[in-house]
Structure formats: C-alpha cells, structure tokens
Amino acid sequence: MKSSLKYFVEGYIKEITILFITLFLILTLSMVSFSQTLEEKVDEYINPHIQMEKFSGSILIAQKGEILLSKGYGMANYEHNVPNTPHTKFRMGSLTKQFTAMAIMQLEEKGLLNVEDPIIKYFPDYPEAGKIITIHHLLTHTSGIPSFTGFPDFQKTSMMPSSLEETIARFKDKALEFAPGEKYNYSNSGYILLGAIIEKVSGQSYEMFLKENIFQPLKMMSTGYDHHSTILKDRAAGYCLSNEGLINAAYTDMSIPHGAGASYTTVIDLYLWDRALYTEKLVKESSLDEIFTPFMGNYGYGWRIEDSFDRKVVAHSGGINGFTTRIARYLDDEVC
C-alpha cells in the first residue's frame, strides 16, 4: 500500500534510526538519565517536523524489555484538536503482513497446511499457475503474481467494498510477471490469497482467527481489523500533504486490503508483539526461525531481514491512505 507521505517517512526513518542507535550505545549513562536524554533528543528532532506538518504520530523505543520512550506527537484528529498518545490507534497498512504470516505458521504447526502446498489446493478454479505457486512463494513475494494495488484503476476501485472472491478475481487471470521462485517482487496480491487461505483452512474469518490466536493471547487489546463503520475509541484520522497543507486522506474501503494491510494497532501493542517474538508463546522456535530466514530480496515471512550498523535488524514498513508505519527490531541488542 502507498501513501503520499511515503518518501518523507522513509527518509525520516533512516535518520531517526541512526539517532536511536547512537543513543542506546551510550550505556555509561544511568537508565533514568538515558531515558530523559533520549526523550529530549527525539523531541528536538521531531518538533520541527510537527511544526512543518510533516510528522504526526506516536513513537515507542524499548531496550531489553524496558520502554525508554512512549509518546504521542501532533494530532490524531486536527479537526477536533485531539492529540496523539501511545494509545492512539493507527491503521498499520503492510505491518499486517507479519500477523498474516504468523497465522499461516500457526496453521502449519496444527497440521492444517504446509507452506510448500500449491495454492491450487485451496483455490481449485485458479489458473494453471496455481499448480506451481506455493504458499511459500506468497509469503516471500516470489510468486510472480502482479500486485493489484499497482493496477491503473486501483485508486478508483479502492473506494468500493469488495469480497475476497471479487478482489482475487482482479488479479488471478493476469499473466505472471516471472516464473514462481525466480525473482522477488513485492505483491499485495499474494497476501490477499494468504488471508483467504487462513479463512478456508481455519473455518473462521481472517479477523476472528487473528483475534483469537494472536491478539488475545498477547493481550493486544488495541489491535484488530479496521472497519469504517465501527465506533473505535482512540482511532486516528488519516491525513495527506497537499499544496495547500494537510487534507483528509482519500477513503479506502477496508474490505480490500484484508490480509495485506487492513489492521490497526498502537505502539504499545506493537511492543507486546515484539516481546512475544522472543518467546514460543505463539509458535515454536523452529517456526520463528523460518519466519526470520531471509530469502530473495532479504524478505522472510512478513518481515525484511537485513544488517544495519553491523547488527541484525528485522523490520517492516506500512502505508495506506493517510498513514505510514514502521517497526524495527535490532535483535542483537533487543532494541525495538
């Protein structure tokens, strides 16, 4: 999913990550003074961007199980003058993919599917390519299926409700961009199919499966599938930059992004998610190892796995109209 703030945020993330890494290495400071210094440094960096209407959101930084900063900046709703807090709920866009991948691994551990299964097993009417495209290909963006969010009519069609079957019909008959397993090319279409597989195999809606098997066990009570009609406390409004300043983001019907990007969360809940991934609360260590194994494009199952500052980092960004998100986990130092 894309947004008009994408390129700014990518640059912002690179700069602020360098700042955070530098700060957490200053271990000669006491933890209290370190936290205070960290907040001052972050404030010093972020406040000018807020004044220029180029940043508004929440930030959490933690190390080894201790939250060093958890703070909201700018407004969750400019029209009603509601500030952001650590409890503000934001649409997370493609961060949803890591939860979709986790659900797939849970179903594999239950013996209900195998990541090497061809997708024709779950979609009998899929074209011939479904016989060679596997769940693994979908997870790693190596299926060759074109991403429907890049189609010329996507912005127009994204405003209309769409069932899973209707969304899949938009891309299933399109020619593959390459032979499955040959290349990496990020595809939201693949994660739509994964969401549908979760529903077919579990007998539950995608929303309910994640709620019962991931969010509730981890007490992520402020995370879920976003529905436009739901009255959701602490939900942020989405905005974009224009030549005239901030404007309300274009409407997206949340039936469309599904397993590729339809969830909302808070920075507090993402921290609970980070901590759980150091444990076997959700899946066995062997499944976690598979999730965090880099394949083509340094992509695992719903995560990018890279080296940064001579440290291993697993991370992902997300973007959907009006929102951008990012989580980065520096595993060598337990920094998130």
Coordinates of C-alpha atoms in Angstrom, one line a residue:
M1 CA 0.0 0.0 0.0
K2 CA 1.3 3.5 -0.8
S3 CA 0.7 7.0 0.7
S4 CA 1.7 10.5 -0.2
L5 CA 4.0 10.7 2.9
K6 CA 5.9 7.5 2.0
Y7 CA 9.0 9.1 0.7
F8 CA 9.3 11.5 3.5
V9 CA 8.8 8.9 6.1
E10 CA 11.4 6.6 4.6
G11 CA 14.0 9.4 4.8
Y12 CA 12.8 10.2 8.3
I13 CA 13.2 6.6 9.4
K14 CA 16.7 6.3 8.2
E15 CA 17.8 9.5 10.0
I16 CA 16.0 8.8 13.3
T17 CA 17.2 5.2 13.4
I18 CA 20.8 6.4 13.3
L19 CA 19.9 8.8 16.2
F20 CA 18.3 6.0 18.2
I21 CA 21.2 3.5 17.6
T22 CA 23.7 6.1 18.7
L23 CA 21.8 6.9 21.8
F24 CA 21.3 3.4 23.1
L25 CA 25.0 2.7 22.8
I26 CA 25.7 5.4 25.4
L27 CA 25.4 2.9 28.1
T28 CA 27.6 4.8 30.6
L29 CA 24.6 6.9 31.4
S30 CA 22.2 5.7 34.1
M31 CA 18.9 4.4 32.8
V32 CA 16.9 7.3 34.1
S33 CA 19.1 10.0 32.7
F34 CA 19.4 8.0 29.5
S35 CA 15.6 8.0 29.1
Q36 CA 15.4 11.7 29.7
T37 CA 18.2 12.4 27.3
L38 CA 16.5 10.2 24.7
E39 CA 13.2 12.0 25.0
E40 CA 14.9 15.3 24.7
K41 CA 16.8 14.2 21.6
V42 CA 13.7 12.8 20.0
D43 CA 11.7 15.9 20.8
E44 CA 14.4 18.1 19.4
Y45 CA 14.3 16.1 16.2
I46 CA 10.6 15.7 15.8
N47 CA 9.2 19.0 16.9
P48 CA 10.3 21.0 13.8
H49 CA 8.7 18.3 11.6
I50 CA 5.5 18.7 13.5
Q51 CA 5.6 22.5 13.1
M52 CA 6.0 22.0 9.3
E53 CA 3.1 19.5 9.3
K54 CA 5.4 16.7 8.1
F55 CA 5.0 14.4 11.1
S56 CA 2.2 13.4 13.4
G57 CA 2.1 10.1 15.2
S58 CA 3.3 8.0 18.1
I59 CA 6.8 6.7 18.8
L60 CA 7.9 3.9 21.2
I61 CA 11.6 2.9 21.8
A62 CA 12.5 0.0 24.1
Q63 CA 15.6 -2.0 25.0
K64 CA 15.7 -5.4 26.7
G65 CA 12.2 -5.4 27.9
E66 CA 12.2 -1.8 29.2
I67 CA 10.3 1.0 27.5
L68 CA 12.6 4.1 27.2
L69 CA 10.2 6.3 25.3
S70 CA 6.5 6.0 24.6
K71 CA 5.0 9.3 23.4
G72 CA 2.5 10.8 21.0
Y73 CA 3.3 13.8 18.8
G74 CA 1.0 16.1 16.9
M75 CA -2.7 15.4 16.4
A76 CA -4.8 12.2 16.0
N77 CA -7.6 14.5 14.8
Y78 CA -6.8 18.0 13.7
E79 CA -10.5 19.0 13.2
H80 CA -11.3 18.2 16.9
N81 CA -7.9 19.1 18.3
V82 CA -7.3 15.5 19.6
P83 CA -3.6 14.9 20.3
N84 CA -1.8 11.6 19.6
T85 CA -0.8 9.4 22.6
P86 CA 0.8 6.0 23.0
H87 CA -2.7 4.6 23.0
T88 CA -3.8 6.2 19.7
K89 CA -4.9 3.5 17.2
F90 CA -3.4 3.9 13.7
R91 CA -4.1 1.9 10.5
M92 CA -0.9 -0.1 10.1
G93 CA -1.0 -1.0 6.4
S94 CA 1.5 -3.6 5.4
L95 CA 2.6 -4.3 9.0
T96 CA -0.5 -6.5 8.8
K97 CA 1.5 -9.0 6.7
Q98 CA 3.6 -10.2 9.7
F99 CA 0.4 -11.2 11.5
T100 CA -0.9 -12.9 8.4
A101 CA 2.4 -14.8 8.1
M102 CA 2.3 -15.8 11.8
A103 CA -1.3 -17.2 11.3
I104 CA 0.0 -19.3 8.4
M105 CA 2.7 -20.8 10.6
Q106 CA 0.3 -21.5 13.4
L107 CA -1.9 -23.4 10.9
E108 CA 1.1 -25.3 9.7
E109 CA 2.0 -26.3 13.2
K110 CA -1.5 -27.6 13.6
G111 CA -1.0 -29.8 10.5
L112 CA -3.7 -28.0 8.6
L113 CA -1.4 -26.8 5.8
N114 CA 2.1 -26.9 4.6
V115 CA 4.0 -23.8 3.2
E116 CA 5.1 -26.0 0.2
D117 CA 1.4 -26.7 -0.7
P118 CA 0.5 -25.4 -4.2
I119 CA -2.3 -22.8 -4.0
I120 CA -4.5 -24.8 -6.4
K121 CA -5.2 -26.9 -3.3
Y122 CA -7.1 -24.0 -1.8
F123 CA -8.3 -22.4 -5.0
P124 CA -9.4 -25.2 -7.3
D125 CA -10.5 -22.8 -10.0
Y126 CA -7.2 -20.9 -10.0
P127 CA -5.5 -20.8 -13.4
E128 CA -2.7 -23.2 -14.3
A129 CA -0.1 -21.2 -12.5
G130 CA -1.8 -22.3 -9.2
K131 CA -0.2 -25.7 -9.6
I132 CA 3.3 -24.3 -9.2
I133 CA 2.8 -21.3 -7.0
T134 CA 3.2 -22.3 -3.3
I135 CA 2.2 -20.7 0.0
H136 CA 5.9 -20.1 0.5
H137 CA 6.0 -18.1 -2.8
L138 CA 3.1 -16.0 -1.5
L139 CA 4.8 -15.4 1.9
T140 CA 8.1 -14.3 0.3
H141 CA 6.8 -12.2 -2.6
T142 CA 8.3 -14.6 -5.1
S143 CA 5.1 -15.9 -6.7
G144 CA 5.2 -13.7 -9.8
I145 CA 1.6 -12.6 -9.2
P146 CA 1.2 -8.9 -10.1
S147 CA 0.2 -6.7 -7.2
F148 CA -3.3 -5.5 -7.7
T149 CA -2.6 -2.2 -5.9
G150 CA -0.4 -1.2 -8.8
F151 CA -3.2 -1.6 -11.4
P152 CA -4.2 1.7 -13.1
D153 CA -7.7 1.5 -11.8
F154 CA -6.8 0.7 -8.2
Q155 CA -7.4 4.2 -6.7
K156 CA -10.9 4.3 -8.2
T157 CA -11.8 0.7 -7.2
S158 CA -10.3 1.0 -3.7
M159 CA -13.3 3.1 -2.5
M160 CA -15.8 0.3 -3.2
P161 CA -16.5 -2.7 -0.9
S162 CA -15.1 -5.9 -2.3
S163 CA -15.4 -9.5 -1.2
L164 CA -12.3 -11.7 -1.1
E165 CA -13.5 -13.5 -4.2
E166 CA -14.0 -10.2 -6.0
T167 CA -10.6 -8.9 -5.0
I168 CA -8.9 -12.2 -6.1
A169 CA -10.7 -12.0 -9.4
R170 CA -9.0 -8.7 -10.2
F171 CA -5.6 -10.4 -10.5
K172 CA -5.9 -14.2 -10.7
D173 CA -6.2 -14.2 -14.5
K174 CA -3.4 -11.8 -15.1
A175 CA -0.1 -13.1 -16.6
L176 CA 2.6 -13.8 -14.1
E177 CA 5.5 -11.3 -14.0
F178 CA 8.0 -14.1 -13.8
A179 CA 8.2 -17.8 -13.0
P180 CA 7.4 -18.6 -9.4
G181 CA 10.6 -18.6 -7.3
E182 CA 12.6 -16.9 -9.9
K183 CA 12.6 -13.4 -8.6
Y184 CA 11.4 -11.2 -5.7
N185 CA 8.7 -8.5 -6.4
Y186 CA 6.6 -7.2 -3.6
S187 CA 3.0 -8.2 -4.1
N188 CA -0.1 -7.3 -2.0
S189 CA -2.0 -9.9 -4.1
G190 CA -0.1 -12.7 -2.5
Y191 CA -1.1 -11.7 1.0
I192 CA -4.7 -11.4 -0.1
L193 CA -4.5 -15.0 -1.1
L194 CA -2.9 -15.9 2.2
G195 CA -5.8 -14.2 4.1
A196 CA -8.2 -16.3 2.1
I197 CA -6.2 -19.5 2.8
I198 CA -6.4 -18.7 6.5
E199 CA -10.2 -18.4 6.3
K200 CA -10.6 -21.6 4.2
V201 CA -8.3 -23.7 6.4
S202 CA -9.5 -22.4 9.8
G203 CA -13.2 -22.2 9.1
Q204 CA -13.1 -18.7 10.7
S205 CA -12.9 -15.2 9.3
Y206 CA -9.4 -13.8 9.0
E207 CA -10.3 -11.2 11.6
M208 CA -11.5 -13.7 14.2
F209 CA -8.6 -16.1 13.7
L210 CA -6.1 -13.3 14.4
K211 CA -8.1 -12.1 17.3
E212 CA -8.3 -15.5 19.0
N213 CA -4.9 -16.8 18.1
I214 CA -2.6 -13.8 18.2
F215 CA -4.1 -10.6 19.6
Q216 CA -6.0 -12.0 22.6
P217 CA -3.2 -14.4 23.8
L218 CA -0.7 -11.5 23.7
K219 CA -3.2 -9.1 25.3
M220 CA -3.0 -6.8 22.3
M221 CA -6.4 -5.4 23.1
S222 CA -6.0 -2.3 20.9
T223 CA -5.2 -4.2 17.7
G224 CA -7.7 -5.6 15.2
Y225 CA -9.3 -5.4 11.8
D226 CA -10.3 -1.9 10.9
H227 CA -13.9 -1.4 9.9
H228 CA -15.1 2.1 8.7
S229 CA -18.5 1.7 10.4
T230 CA -17.2 0.7 13.8
I231 CA -17.1 3.3 16.6
L232 CA -13.4 2.8 17.7
K233 CA -12.2 4.7 20.7
D234 CA -8.8 6.5 20.2
R235 CA -8.8 6.0 16.4
A236 CA -6.6 8.4 14.5
A237 CA -7.9 10.2 11.4
G238 CA -5.7 9.9 8.3
Y239 CA -4.2 12.9 6.5
C240 CA -2.0 13.6 3.5
L241 CA 0.0 16.6 2.4
S242 CA -1.1 18.8 -0.4
N243 CA 0.0 22.1 -1.9
E244 CA -2.5 23.7 0.5
G245 CA -1.2 21.8 3.5
L246 CA -2.8 18.9 5.3
I247 CA -6.0 17.4 3.9
N248 CA -8.1 14.4 4.8
A249 CA -6.8 11.3 3.2
A250 CA -8.8 9.6 0.4
Y251 CA -11.3 7.0 1.5
T252 CA -10.2 3.3 1.3
D253 CA -12.8 0.5 1.9
M254 CA -11.1 -1.8 4.4
S255 CA -12.6 -4.9 2.9
I256 CA -10.0 -4.6 0.2
P257 CA -6.6 -4.8 1.9
H258 CA -7.6 -7.7 4.1
G259 CA -4.5 -9.9 4.9
A260 CA -2.2 -7.5 3.1
G261 CA -3.0 -4.4 5.2
A262 CA -6.4 -4.0 6.9
S263 CA -5.4 -3.9 10.6
Y264 CA -5.0 -1.1 13.2
T265 CA -2.8 -1.0 16.3
T266 CA -1.0 1.1 18.8
V267 CA 2.7 1.5 19.6
I268 CA 2.1 -0.2 23.0
D269 CA 0.6 -3.2 21.3
L270 CA 3.4 -3.5 18.8
Y271 CA 5.8 -3.5 21.7
L272 CA 3.9 -6.5 23.2
W273 CA 4.2 -8.2 19.8
D274 CA 8.0 -7.5 19.7
R275 CA 8.4 -9.1 23.2
A276 CA 6.4 -12.2 22.3
L277 CA 8.6 -12.9 19.2
Y278 CA 11.5 -13.6 21.6
T279 CA 9.3 -16.5 23.1
E280 CA 7.3 -19.5 21.9
K281 CA 4.0 -18.1 23.0
L282 CA 2.6 -18.3 19.5
V283 CA 4.7 -20.8 17.6
K284 CA 7.8 -23.0 18.2
E285 CA 11.3 -21.6 17.8
S286 CA 11.7 -23.6 14.5
S287 CA 8.7 -21.7 13.0
L288 CA 10.2 -18.4 14.2
D289 CA 13.5 -19.3 12.6
E290 CA 11.6 -19.9 9.3
I291 CA 9.8 -16.6 9.6
F292 CA 13.1 -14.7 10.1
T293 CA 15.1 -16.5 7.4
P294 CA 15.8 -14.1 4.5
F295 CA 15.0 -15.3 1.0
M296 CA 15.1 -13.3 -2.2
G297 CA 15.2 -9.5 -1.6
N298 CA 16.1 -10.2 2.1
Y299 CA 12.5 -10.9 2.7
G300 CA 11.3 -13.7 5.1
Y301 CA 7.7 -14.4 6.0
G302 CA 6.2 -10.9 6.5
W303 CA 9.5 -9.3 7.5
R304 CA 12.6 -7.9 5.9
I305 CA 15.8 -9.3 7.4
E306 CA 18.9 -7.1 7.0
D307 CA 22.1 -5.9 8.6
S308 CA 22.3 -2.3 9.8
F309 CA 25.1 -0.8 11.8
D310 CA 26.7 -4.3 12.0
R311 CA 23.6 -5.6 13.7
K312 CA 20.8 -7.8 12.5
V313 CA 17.5 -6.0 12.1
V314 CA 14.1 -7.4 11.2
A315 CA 11.8 -4.7 10.2
H316 CA 8.8 -3.8 8.0
S317 CA 7.1 -0.6 6.9
G318 CA 3.5 0.0 6.0
G319 CA 1.5 2.6 4.2
I320 CA -2.2 3.1 3.5
N321 CA -4.1 6.3 2.6
G322 CA -3.3 8.8 5.4
F323 CA -1.0 6.5 7.4
T324 CA 2.6 5.3 7.5
T325 CA 4.1 2.8 10.0
R326 CA 7.3 1.1 10.8
I327 CA 8.6 -1.5 13.3
A328 CA 12.3 -2.3 13.5
R329 CA 13.7 -4.9 15.9
Y330 CA 17.5 -4.9 16.5
L331 CA 17.9 -8.5 17.7
D332 CA 21.5 -8.4 18.8
D333 CA 20.7 -5.6 21.4
E334 CA 17.0 -6.4 22.0
V335 CA 16.1 -2.9 20.8
C336 CA 12.8 -2.1 19.2

